[in-house]
PDB file of C-alpha atoms and ligand atoms in Angstrom:
ATOM      1  CA  MET A   1      74.187  98.630  77.167  1.00 59.00           C
ATOM      2  CA  SER A   2      74.197 102.383  77.881  1.00 63.00           C
ATOM      3  CA  ASN A   3      70.414 102.005  77.693  1.00 87.00           C
ATOM      4  CA  PHE A   4      70.517  99.866  80.853  1.00 88.00           C
ATOM      5  CA  TYR A   5      72.357 102.566  82.792  1.00 88.00           C
ATOM      6  CA  ASP A   6      70.405 105.424  81.203  1.00 89.00           C
ATOM      7  CA  GLN A   7      67.286 103.716  82.595  1.00 88.00           C
ATOM      8  CA  LEU A   8      68.891 102.935  85.952  1.00 87.00           C
ATOM      9  CA  SER A   9      70.419 106.377  86.440  1.00 90.00           C
ATOM     10  CA  PRO A  10      67.602 108.021  88.493  1.00 90.00           C
ATOM     11  CA  PHE A  11      67.398 104.957  90.774  1.00 88.00           C
ATOM     12  CA  TYR A  12      71.093 104.045  90.936  1.00 91.00           C
ATOM     13  CA  HIS A  13      71.532 105.150  94.549  1.00 92.00           C
ATOM     14  CA  VAL A  14      68.625 103.030  95.815  1.00 89.00           C
ATOM     15  CA  ILE A  15      70.565  99.813  95.229  1.00 86.00           C
ATOM     16  CA  PHE A  16      72.989 101.015  97.934  1.00 88.00           C
ATOM     17  CA  GLU A  17      72.015 100.901 101.582  1.00 88.00           C
ATOM     18  CA  ASN A  18      73.381 104.435 101.891  1.00 93.00           C
ATOM     19  CA  TRP A  19      74.996 105.739  98.706  1.00 95.00           C
ATOM     20  CA  ASP A  20      76.561 108.807 100.353  1.00 97.00           C
ATOM     21  CA  ALA A  21      78.226 106.534 102.928  1.00 97.00           C
ATOM     22  CA  SER A  22      79.472 104.282 100.083  1.00 96.00           C
ATOM     23  CA  ILE A  23      81.033 107.315  98.386  1.00 98.00           C
ATOM     24  CA  GLU A  24      82.904 108.115 101.593  1.00 98.00           C
ATOM     25  CA  ARG A  25      83.949 104.525 102.279  1.00 98.00           C
ATOM     26  CA  GLN A  26      85.052 103.771  98.715  1.00 98.00           C
ATOM     27  CA  GLY A  27      86.872 107.099  98.436  1.00 98.00           C
ATOM     28  CA  SER A  28      88.915 106.470 101.563  1.00 98.00           C
ATOM     29  CA  ASN A  29      89.552 102.798 100.711  1.00 98.00           C
ATOM     30  CA  LEU A  30      90.767 103.701  97.217  1.00 98.00           C
ATOM     31  CA  LYS A  31      92.932 106.481  98.635  1.00 98.00           C
ATOM     32  CA  ARG A  32      94.604 103.961 100.948  1.00 98.00           C
ATOM     33  CA  ILE A  33      95.329 101.626  98.011  1.00 98.00           C
ATOM     34  CA  ILE A  34      96.602 104.462  95.803  1.00 98.00           C
ATOM     35  CA  GLN A  35      98.827 105.861  98.538  1.00 97.00           C
ATOM     36  CA  SER A  36     100.378 102.521  99.351  1.00 96.00           C
ATOM     37  CA  ASN A  37     101.165 101.740  95.704  1.00 97.00           C
ATOM     38  CA  TRP A  38     101.709 105.102  94.059  1.00 97.00           C
ATOM     39  CA  PRO A  39     102.403 107.667  96.792  1.00 94.00           C
ATOM     40  CA  GLU A  40     102.370 111.342  95.826  1.00 89.00           C
ATOM     41  CA  TYR A  41     100.128 110.792  92.787  1.00 95.00           C
ATOM     42  CA  GLN A  42      97.302 113.295  92.413  1.00 96.00           C
ATOM     43  CA  THR A  43      95.500 113.121  89.067  1.00 98.00           C
ATOM     44  CA  VAL A  44      92.892 110.412  88.487  1.00 98.00           C
ATOM     45  CA  LEU A  45      90.969 109.449  85.365  1.00 98.00           C
ATOM     46  CA  ASP A  46      87.825 107.350  85.999  1.00 98.00           C
ATOM     47  CA  VAL A  47      86.764 105.782  82.675  1.00 98.00           C
ATOM     48  CA  SER A  48      83.458 104.295  83.938  1.00 98.00           C
ATOM     49  CA  CYS A  49      82.281 106.767  86.559  1.00 98.00           C
ATOM     50  CA  GLY A  50      78.539 106.010  86.467  1.00 97.00           C
ATOM     51  CA  ILE A  51      76.802 108.506  88.736  1.00 97.00           C
ATOM     52  CA  GLY A  52      80.155 109.279  90.372  1.00 98.00           C
ATOM     53  CA  THR A  53      80.616 106.900  93.318  1.00 98.00           C
ATOM     54  CA  GLN A  54      84.425 106.685  93.114  1.00 98.00           C
ATOM     55  CA  ALA A  55      85.006 109.981  91.243  1.00 98.00           C
ATOM     56  CA  ILE A  56      83.260 111.996  93.964  1.00 98.00           C
ATOM     57  CA  GLY A  57      84.826 109.887  96.739  1.00 98.00           C
ATOM     58  CA  LEU A  58      88.347 110.441  95.407  1.00 98.00           C
ATOM     59  CA  SER A  59      87.724 114.130  94.774  1.00 98.00           C
ATOM     60  CA  ARG A  60      86.594 114.446  98.398  1.00 98.00           C
ATOM     61  CA  ASN A  61      89.921 112.857  99.335  1.00 98.00           C
ATOM     62  CA  GLY A  62      91.912 115.562  97.567  1.00 97.00           C
ATOM     63  CA  TYR A  63      92.478 113.976  94.149  1.00 98.00           C
ATOM     64  CA  GLN A  64      92.105 115.957  90.943  1.00 98.00           C
ATOM     65  CA  VAL A  65      89.540 113.860  89.081  1.00 98.00           C
ATOM     66  CA  THR A  66      88.500 113.595  85.438  1.00 98.00           C
ATOM     67  CA  ALA A  67      85.606 111.218  84.864  1.00 98.00           C
ATOM     68  CA  SER A  68      83.609 109.763  81.984  1.00 98.00           C
ATOM     69  CA  ASP A  69      81.070 107.077  81.216  1.00 98.00           C
ATOM     70  CA  LEU A  70      79.202 105.693  78.225  1.00 97.00           C
ATOM     71  CA  SER A  71      75.818 106.561  79.724  1.00 96.00           C
ATOM     72  CA  ALA A  72      74.928 110.213  79.092  1.00 96.00           C
ATOM     73  CA  ASN A  73      72.173 110.119  81.734  1.00 95.00           C
ATOM     74  CA  GLU A  74      74.575 108.859  84.367  1.00 96.00           C
ATOM     75  CA  VAL A  75      77.122 111.536  83.491  1.00 98.00           C
ATOM     76  CA  GLU A  76      74.409 114.201  83.830  1.00 97.00           C
ATOM     77  CA  ARG A  77      73.465 112.831  87.234  1.00 97.00           C
ATOM     78  CA  ALA A  78      77.135 112.547  88.265  1.00 98.00           C
ATOM     79  CA  LYS A  79      77.589 116.284  87.555  1.00 98.00           C
ATOM     80  CA  HIS A  80      74.606 117.080  89.752  1.00 98.00           C
ATOM     81  CA  GLU A  81      75.774 114.733  92.531  1.00 98.00           C
ATOM     82  CA  ALA A  82      79.286 116.193  92.451  1.00 98.00           C
ATOM     83  CA  GLN A  83      77.783 119.662  93.016  1.00 98.00           C
ATOM     84  CA  ARG A  84      75.659 118.291  95.869  1.00 97.00           C
ATOM     85  CA  HIS A  85      78.846 116.933  97.483  1.00 97.00           C
ATOM     86  CA  GLY A  86      80.674 120.230  96.977  1.00 97.00           C
ATOM     87  CA  GLN A  87      83.072 118.708  94.411  1.00 98.00           C
ATOM     88  CA  THR A  88      82.915 121.326  91.688  1.00 96.00           C
ATOM     89  CA  ASN A  89      86.324 120.603  90.142  1.00 97.00           C
ATOM     90  CA  ILE A  90      85.601 117.215  88.584  1.00 98.00           C
ATOM     91  CA  SER A  91      85.618 117.326  84.798  1.00 98.00           C
ATOM     92  CA  PHE A  92      82.867 115.011  83.468  1.00 98.00           C
ATOM     93  CA  SER A  93      82.188 113.861  79.905  1.00 98.00           C
ATOM     94  CA  VAL A  94      80.559 111.063  77.924  1.00 98.00           C
ATOM     95  CA  CYS A  95      83.065 108.583  76.514  1.00 98.00           C
ATOM     96  CA  ASP A  96      83.260 104.924  75.596  1.00 98.00           C
ATOM     97  CA  MET A  97      86.229 103.603  77.591  1.00 98.00           C
ATOM     98  CA  ARG A  98      87.362 101.743  74.482  1.00 98.00           C
ATOM     99  CA  THR A  99      88.366 105.178  73.169  1.00 98.00           C
ATOM    100  CA  ALA A 100      89.571 106.658  76.479  1.00 98.00           C
ATOM    101  CA  PHE A 101      92.946 107.829  75.182  1.00 98.00           C
ATOM    102  CA  ALA A 102      91.524 109.288  71.971  1.00 96.00           C
ATOM    103  CA  HIS A 103      89.007 111.205  74.097  1.00 98.00           C
ATOM    104  CA  HIS A 104      91.023 112.186  77.206  1.00 98.00           C
ATOM    105  CA  GLY A 105      94.655 112.025  76.161  1.00 98.00           C
ATOM    106  CA  GLY A 106      96.885 112.272  79.209  1.00 91.00           C
ATOM    107  CA  PRO A 107      99.045 111.869  81.062  1.00 98.00           C
ATOM    108  CA  PHE A 108      97.190 111.017  84.262  1.00 98.00           C
ATOM    109  CA  ASP A 109      98.824 109.581  87.383  1.00 98.00           C
ATOM    110  CA  ILE A 110      96.107 106.993  87.968  1.00 98.00           C
ATOM    111  CA  VAL A 111      93.370 105.508  85.784  1.00 98.00           C
ATOM    112  CA  ILE A 112      90.490 103.576  87.334  1.00 98.00           C
ATOM    113  CA  SER A 113      87.468 101.517  86.315  1.00 98.00           C
ATOM    114  CA  CYS A 114      85.461 100.287  89.286  1.00 98.00           C
ATOM    115  CA  ASP A 115      82.485  98.166  90.237  1.00 97.00           C
ATOM    116  CA  ASN A 116      82.318  95.581  87.496  1.00 97.00           C
ATOM    117  CA  SER A 117      82.385  97.917  84.513  1.00 98.00           C
ATOM    118  CA  ILE A 118      85.077  96.050  82.534  1.00 98.00           C
ATOM    119  CA  PRO A 119      82.933  92.855  82.313  1.00 98.00           C
ATOM    120  CA  HIS A 120      80.421  94.837  80.233  1.00 97.00           C
ATOM    121  CA  LEU A 121      83.025  94.523  77.473  1.00 98.00           C
ATOM    122  CA  LEU A 122      82.153  91.199  75.939  1.00 97.00           C
ATOM    123  CA  THR A 123      85.325  90.088  74.180  1.00 97.00           C
ATOM    124  CA  ASP A 124      88.971  89.702  75.133  1.00 98.00           C
ATOM    125  CA  ASP A 125      89.816  91.989  72.198  1.00 98.00           C
ATOM    126  CA  ASP A 126      87.597  94.777  73.569  1.00 98.00           C
ATOM    127  CA  ILE A 127      89.024  94.395  77.077  1.00 98.00           C
ATOM    128  CA  LEU A 128      92.594  94.352  75.762  1.00 98.00           C
ATOM    129  CA  SER A 129      92.099  97.437  73.611  1.00 98.00           C
ATOM    130  CA  THR A 130      90.477  99.247  76.562  1.00 98.00           C
ATOM    131  CA  LEU A 131      93.401  98.298  78.822  1.00 98.00           C
ATOM    132  CA  LYS A 132      95.772  99.633  76.155  1.00 98.00           C
ATOM    133  CA  GLN A 133      93.794 102.882  76.047  1.00 98.00           C
ATOM    134  CA  MET A 134      93.988 103.123  79.852  1.00 98.00           C
ATOM    135  CA  TYR A 135      97.732 102.441  79.641  1.00 98.00           C
ATOM    136  CA  SER A 136      98.169 105.230  77.073  1.00 98.00           C
ATOM    137  CA  CYS A 137      96.339 107.679  79.353  1.00 98.00           C
ATOM    138  CA  LEU A 138      98.982 107.124  82.060  1.00 98.00           C
ATOM    139  CA  ARG A 139     102.291 108.778  82.644  1.00 98.00           C
ATOM    140  CA  PRO A 140     105.254 106.381  82.841  1.00 98.00           C
ATOM    141  CA  GLY A 141     105.099 104.883  86.339  1.00 97.00           C
ATOM    142  CA  GLY A 142     101.339 105.594  86.519  1.00 98.00           C
ATOM    143  CA  GLY A 143      98.879 103.188  88.072  1.00 98.00           C
ATOM    144  CA  CYS A 144      95.855 101.324  86.727  1.00 98.00           C
ATOM    145  CA  LEU A 145      93.205 100.166  89.212  1.00 98.00           C
ATOM    146  CA  ILE A 146      90.254  97.942  88.266  1.00 98.00           C
ATOM    147  CA  THR A 147      87.622  96.362  90.490  1.00 98.00           C
ATOM    148  CA  ILE A 148      85.305  93.601  89.350  1.00 98.00           C
ATOM    149  CA  ARG A 149      82.948  91.038  90.869  1.00 97.00           C
ATOM    150  CA  ASP A 150      84.831  87.939  92.002  1.00 97.00           C
ATOM    151  CA  TYR A 151      83.861  85.650  89.129  1.00 97.00           C
ATOM    152  CA  ASP A 152      86.341  83.016  90.370  1.00 97.00           C
ATOM    153  CA  GLN A 153      83.852  82.374  93.195  1.00 96.00           C
ATOM    154  CA  GLU A 154      80.547  82.713  91.344  1.00 94.00           C
ATOM    155  CA  GLN A 155      78.370  79.845  90.150  1.00 90.00           C
ATOM    156  CA  ARG A 156      78.753  79.356  86.384  1.00 93.00           C
ATOM    157  CA  GLY A 157      76.031  78.096  84.111  1.00 95.00           C
ATOM    158  CA  GLY A 158      72.281  77.837  84.613  1.00 95.00           C
ATOM    159  CA  LYS A 159      69.289  80.071  84.138  1.00 97.00           C
ATOM    160  CA  ASN A 160      66.786  81.889  86.350  1.00 97.00           C
ATOM    161  CA  ILE A 161      69.444  82.415  89.014  1.00 96.00           C
ATOM    162  CA  ILE A 162      68.112  84.953  91.486  1.00 95.00           C
ATOM    163  CA  LYS A 163      70.727  87.086  93.232  1.00 89.00           C
ATOM    164  CA  PRO A 164      70.007  89.458  96.066  1.00 79.00           C
ATOM    165  CA  TYR A 165      70.964  92.995  95.156  1.00 80.00           C
ATOM    166  CA  GLY A 166      71.144  95.411  98.023  1.00 78.00           C
ATOM    167  CA  LYS A 167      68.258  95.738 100.419  1.00 82.00           C
ATOM    168  CA  ALA A 168      64.713  97.009 100.172  1.00 90.00           C
ATOM    169  CA  LYS A 169      64.752 100.726 100.781  1.00 91.00           C
ATOM    170  CA  ILE A 170      62.133 103.341 101.601  1.00 94.00           C
ATOM    171  CA  GLU A 171      62.544 106.808 100.129  1.00 93.00           C
ATOM    172  CA  ASN A 172      59.992 109.608  99.715  1.00 94.00           C
ATOM    173  CA  GLY A 173      57.045 107.357 100.572  1.00 96.00           C
ATOM    174  CA  LYS A 174      58.089 104.616  98.156  1.00 96.00           C
ATOM    175  CA  ARG A 175      59.612 101.219  98.796  1.00 96.00           C
ATOM    176  CA  TYR A 176      62.211  99.979  96.296  1.00 95.00           C
ATOM    177  CA  VAL A 177      63.037  96.280  96.092  1.00 94.00           C
ATOM    178  CA  PRO A 178      65.958  95.419  93.783  1.00 93.00           C
ATOM    179  CA  LEU A 179      66.577  91.932  92.480  1.00 93.00           C
ATOM    180  CA  GLN A 180      68.893  90.432  89.837  1.00 94.00           C
ATOM    181  CA  VAL A 181      68.217  87.439  87.608  1.00 97.00           C
ATOM    182  CA  TRP A 182      71.111  85.810  85.727  1.00 97.00           C
ATOM    183  CA  ASP A 183      70.721  83.576  82.654  1.00 98.00           C
ATOM    184  CA  PHE A 184      73.962  81.983  81.471  1.00 98.00           C
ATOM    185  CA  ASP A 185      74.369  81.139  77.781  1.00 97.00           C
ATOM    186  CA  GLU A 186      73.806  77.436  77.171  1.00 95.00           C
ATOM    187  CA  SER A 187      76.752  77.179  74.800  1.00 94.00           C
ATOM    188  CA  ASP A 188      79.269  79.243  76.819  1.00 95.00           C
ATOM    189  CA  ASP A 189      79.069  79.655  80.583  1.00 94.00           C
ATOM    190  CA  GLN A 190      81.388  82.678  80.499  1.00 96.00           C
ATOM    191  CA  TYR A 191      78.482  84.879  79.410  1.00 97.00           C
ATOM    192  CA  TYR A 192      75.201  85.716  81.088  1.00 97.00           C
ATOM    193  CA  ASP A 193      72.241  87.961  80.487  1.00 97.00           C
ATOM    194  CA  PHE A 194      71.375  90.014  83.471  1.00 95.00           C
ATOM    195  CA  THR A 195      68.000  91.526  84.340  1.00 96.00           C
ATOM    196  CA  LEU A 196      67.685  93.993  87.158  1.00 94.00           C
ATOM    197  CA  TYR A 197      64.125  94.179  88.439  1.00 95.00           C
ATOM    198  CA  LEU A 198      63.457  97.217  90.543  1.00 94.00           C
ATOM    199  CA  ILE A 199      60.043  97.008  92.193  1.00 95.00           C
ATOM    200  CA  GLU A 200      58.772 100.447  93.132  1.00 96.00           C
ATOM    201  CA  GLU A 201      55.815 100.501  95.500  1.00 97.00           C
ATOM    202  CA  ASP A 202      53.990 103.669  96.473  1.00 97.00           C
ATOM    203  CA  LEU A 203      53.291 103.043 100.160  1.00 96.00           C
ATOM    204  CA  HIS A 204      50.351 105.453 100.150  1.00 96.00           C
ATOM    205  CA  SER A 205      48.463 104.489  96.982  1.00 97.00           C
ATOM    206  CA  LYS A 206      49.833 100.909  96.977  1.00 96.00           C
ATOM    207  CA  GLU A 207      50.554 101.278  93.265  1.00 97.00           C
ATOM    208  CA  ILE A 208      53.420  99.025  92.141  1.00 97.00           C
ATOM    209  CA  ILE A 209      55.639  99.607  89.117  1.00 96.00           C
ATOM    210  CA  THR A 210      58.339  97.121  88.153  1.00 96.00           C
ATOM    211  CA  HIS A 211      61.257  98.497  86.164  1.00 94.00           C
ATOM    212  CA  ALA A 212      63.136  95.787  84.264  1.00 94.00           C
ATOM    213  CA  MET A 213      66.581  96.636  82.884  1.00 94.00           C
ATOM    214  CA  ARG A 214      68.601  94.184  80.862  1.00 95.00           C
ATOM    215  CA  SER A 215      72.295  93.901  80.117  1.00 95.00           C
ATOM    216  CA  ARG A 216      74.928  91.288  79.500  1.00 96.00           C
ATOM    217  CA  TYR A 217      78.175  90.370  81.255  1.00 97.00           C
ATOM    218  CA  TYR A 218      81.357  88.478  80.505  1.00 98.00           C
ATOM    219  CA  ALA A 219      82.137  86.617  83.742  1.00 98.00           C
ATOM    220  CA  ILE A 220      85.865  87.145  83.298  1.00 98.00           C
ATOM    221  CA  GLN A 221      88.092  85.357  85.791  1.00 97.00           C
ATOM    222  CA  SER A 222      91.233  86.633  87.500  1.00 98.00           C
ATOM    223  CA  GLU A 223      93.734  84.689  85.451  1.00 98.00           C
ATOM    224  CA  LYS A 224      92.342  86.067  82.177  1.00 98.00           C
ATOM    225  CA  LEU A 225      92.123  89.673  83.381  1.00 98.00           C
ATOM    226  CA  ILE A 226      95.681  89.543  84.741  1.00 98.00           C
ATOM    227  CA  LYS A 227      96.928  88.113  81.430  1.00 98.00           C
ATOM    228  CA  LEU A 228      95.184  90.879  79.467  1.00 98.00           C
ATOM    229  CA  MET A 229      96.657  93.550  81.777  1.00 98.00           C
ATOM    230  CA  HIS A 230     100.054  92.001  81.159  1.00 98.00           C
ATOM    231  CA  ASP A 231      99.451  91.943  77.375  1.00 98.00           C
ATOM    232  CA  ALA A 232      98.473  95.632  77.522  1.00 98.00           C
ATOM    233  CA  GLY A 233     101.932  96.405  78.931  1.00 98.00           C
ATOM    234  CA  PHE A 234     101.336  96.722  82.682  1.00 98.00           C
ATOM    235  CA  GLU A 235     103.862  95.406  85.174  1.00 98.00           C
ATOM    236  CA  LYS A 236     103.640  94.581  88.906  1.00 98.00           C
ATOM    237  CA  ILE A 237     100.088  93.298  88.366  1.00 98.00           C
ATOM    238  CA  THR A 238      98.487  92.226  91.617  1.00 98.00           C
ATOM    239  CA  ARG A 239      95.061  91.150  92.761  1.00 98.00           C
ATOM    240  CA  LEU A 240      94.211  92.657  96.159  1.00 98.00           C
ATOM    241  CA  ASN A 241      91.667  90.659  98.120  1.00 97.00           C
ATOM    242  CA  GLU A 242      91.349  93.075 100.989  1.00 95.00           C
ATOM    243  CA  GLY A 243      90.774  96.765 101.419  1.00 96.00           C
ATOM    244  CA  PHE A 244      87.784  97.090  99.068  1.00 97.00           C
ATOM    245  CA  TYR A 245      84.436  95.328  98.786  1.00 95.00           C
ATOM    246  CA  GLN A 246      85.460  93.697  95.479  1.00 97.00           C
ATOM    247  CA  PRO A 247      88.796  92.265  94.340  1.00 98.00           C
ATOM    248  CA  VAL A 248      91.045  95.075  93.114  1.00 98.00           C
ATOM    249  CA  TYR A 249      93.488  94.565  90.240  1.00 98.00           C
ATOM    250  CA  ILE A 250      96.375  96.963  90.080  1.00 98.00           C
ATOM    251  CA  GLY A 251      99.120  97.340  87.496  1.00 98.00           C
ATOM    252  CA  THR A 252     101.767  99.943  86.786  1.00 98.00           C
ATOM    253  CA  ARG A 253     102.902 101.413  83.485  1.00 98.00           C
ATOM    254  CA  PRO A 254     106.669 100.841  83.357  1.00 98.00           C
ATOM    255  CA  SER A 255     108.698 103.947  84.078  1.00 95.00           C
ATOM    256  CA  ASN A 256     110.360 104.035  80.665  1.00 75.00           C
TER     257      ASN A 256
HETATM  258  C1  SAM B   1      78.097  98.901  87.710  1.00 80.35           C
HETATM  259  S1  SAM B   1      78.327 100.462  86.945  1.00 80.35           S
HETATM  260  C2  SAM B   1      79.611 101.196  87.936  1.00 80.35           C
HETATM  261  C3  SAM B   1      79.627 102.700  87.845  1.00 80.35           C
HETATM  262  C4  SAM B   1      80.541 103.404  88.875  1.00 80.35           C
HETATM  263  N1  SAM B   1      81.927 103.030  88.706  1.00 80.35           N
HETATM  264  C5  SAM B   1      80.047 103.129  90.287  1.00 80.35           C
HETATM  265  O1  SAM B   1      80.626 102.279  90.970  1.00 80.35           O
HETATM  266  O2  SAM B   1      79.061 103.755  90.699  1.00 80.35           O
HETATM  267  C6  SAM B   1      79.135 100.059  85.446  1.00 80.35           C
HETATM  268  C7  SAM B   1      79.388 101.265  84.584  1.00 80.35           C
HETATM  269  O3  SAM B   1      80.147 100.901  83.440  1.00 80.35           O
HETATM  270  C8  SAM B   1      79.747 101.763  82.399  1.00 80.35           C
HETATM  271  N2  SAM B   1      80.190 101.229  81.122  1.00 80.35           N
HETATM  272  C9  SAM B   1      79.892 100.034  80.564  1.00 80.35           C
HETATM  273  N3  SAM B   1      80.484  99.931  79.366  1.00 80.35           N
HETATM  274  C10 SAM B   1      81.181 101.071  79.171  1.00 80.35           C
HETATM  275  C11 SAM B   1      82.021 101.547  78.123  1.00 80.35           C
HETATM  276  N4  SAM B   1      82.243 100.839  77.016  1.00 80.35           N
HETATM  277  N5  SAM B   1      82.594 102.762  78.291  1.00 80.35           N
HETATM  278  C12 SAM B   1      82.388 103.503  79.408  1.00 80.35           C
HETATM  279  N6  SAM B   1      81.590 103.103  80.416  1.00 80.35           N
HETATM  280  C13 SAM B   1      80.989 101.904  80.302  1.00 80.35           C
HETATM  281  C14 SAM B   1      78.241 101.815  82.559  1.00 80.35           C
HETATM  282  O4  SAM B   1      77.636 102.860  81.843  1.00 80.35           O
HETATM  283  C15 SAM B   1      78.128 101.944  84.071  1.00 80.35           C
HETATM  284  O5  SAM B   1      78.116 103.277  84.485  1.00 80.35           O
END
């Protein structure tokens, strides 16, 4: 799986219309959610930071951020991007979120995993143990915040399902056209293989290269994720349907 993101890392921003604007928007949206649920909290651990979208956004909003990801290439790029955005205080490292507490310890005020990272974990056991690790990283009263694709609304089952993915984008004389294809398992429509095709066309030479990156997702639905958060020990679990571009699941570690 880290192979998918290691491959995607240099192109990650091109699947956004304007990645820098997304950093700003997501940072301020997450700040609003954090402030209304856990006011005064300052330290954030991002356990699936990718190239830094939320980590940099929150750091720009005054949070003290620690961030990690399974993909070493993404973490390298995140360090570079954080410098470019003037956020030199973020501590980055490579870590599998299933071992977040063993790697990071704690306590942090807030722990986050955003933009459909959790569904890369393919079993309930893996998701539950990750949620327990996130829980352990928190101080009593600390907040967990997860965002995932709204699988309650997505088609389930079928193959060769083409999904639009961002918009075509021109950068440095090249046009990039991203496209996703989903293939659900025949025996279990909770799982699908995912191929991201990124067509790169040199507008001068007309040369075209297609990058194909493959991964797999567990199309986990709200009820299951909420149950697993509950089983991990969180309380006040809520799904927020507004304020972010994906549903946001929040839960709080009990105070004692
Ligand atoms: C869709 S990306 C989102 C990245 C980032 N949060 C963002 O929005 O830009 C999903 C991320 O989950 C990470 N990921 C998947 N499985 C992981 C694991 N077991 N531990 C840590 N990160 C993981 C991937 O490497 C990837 O960076």
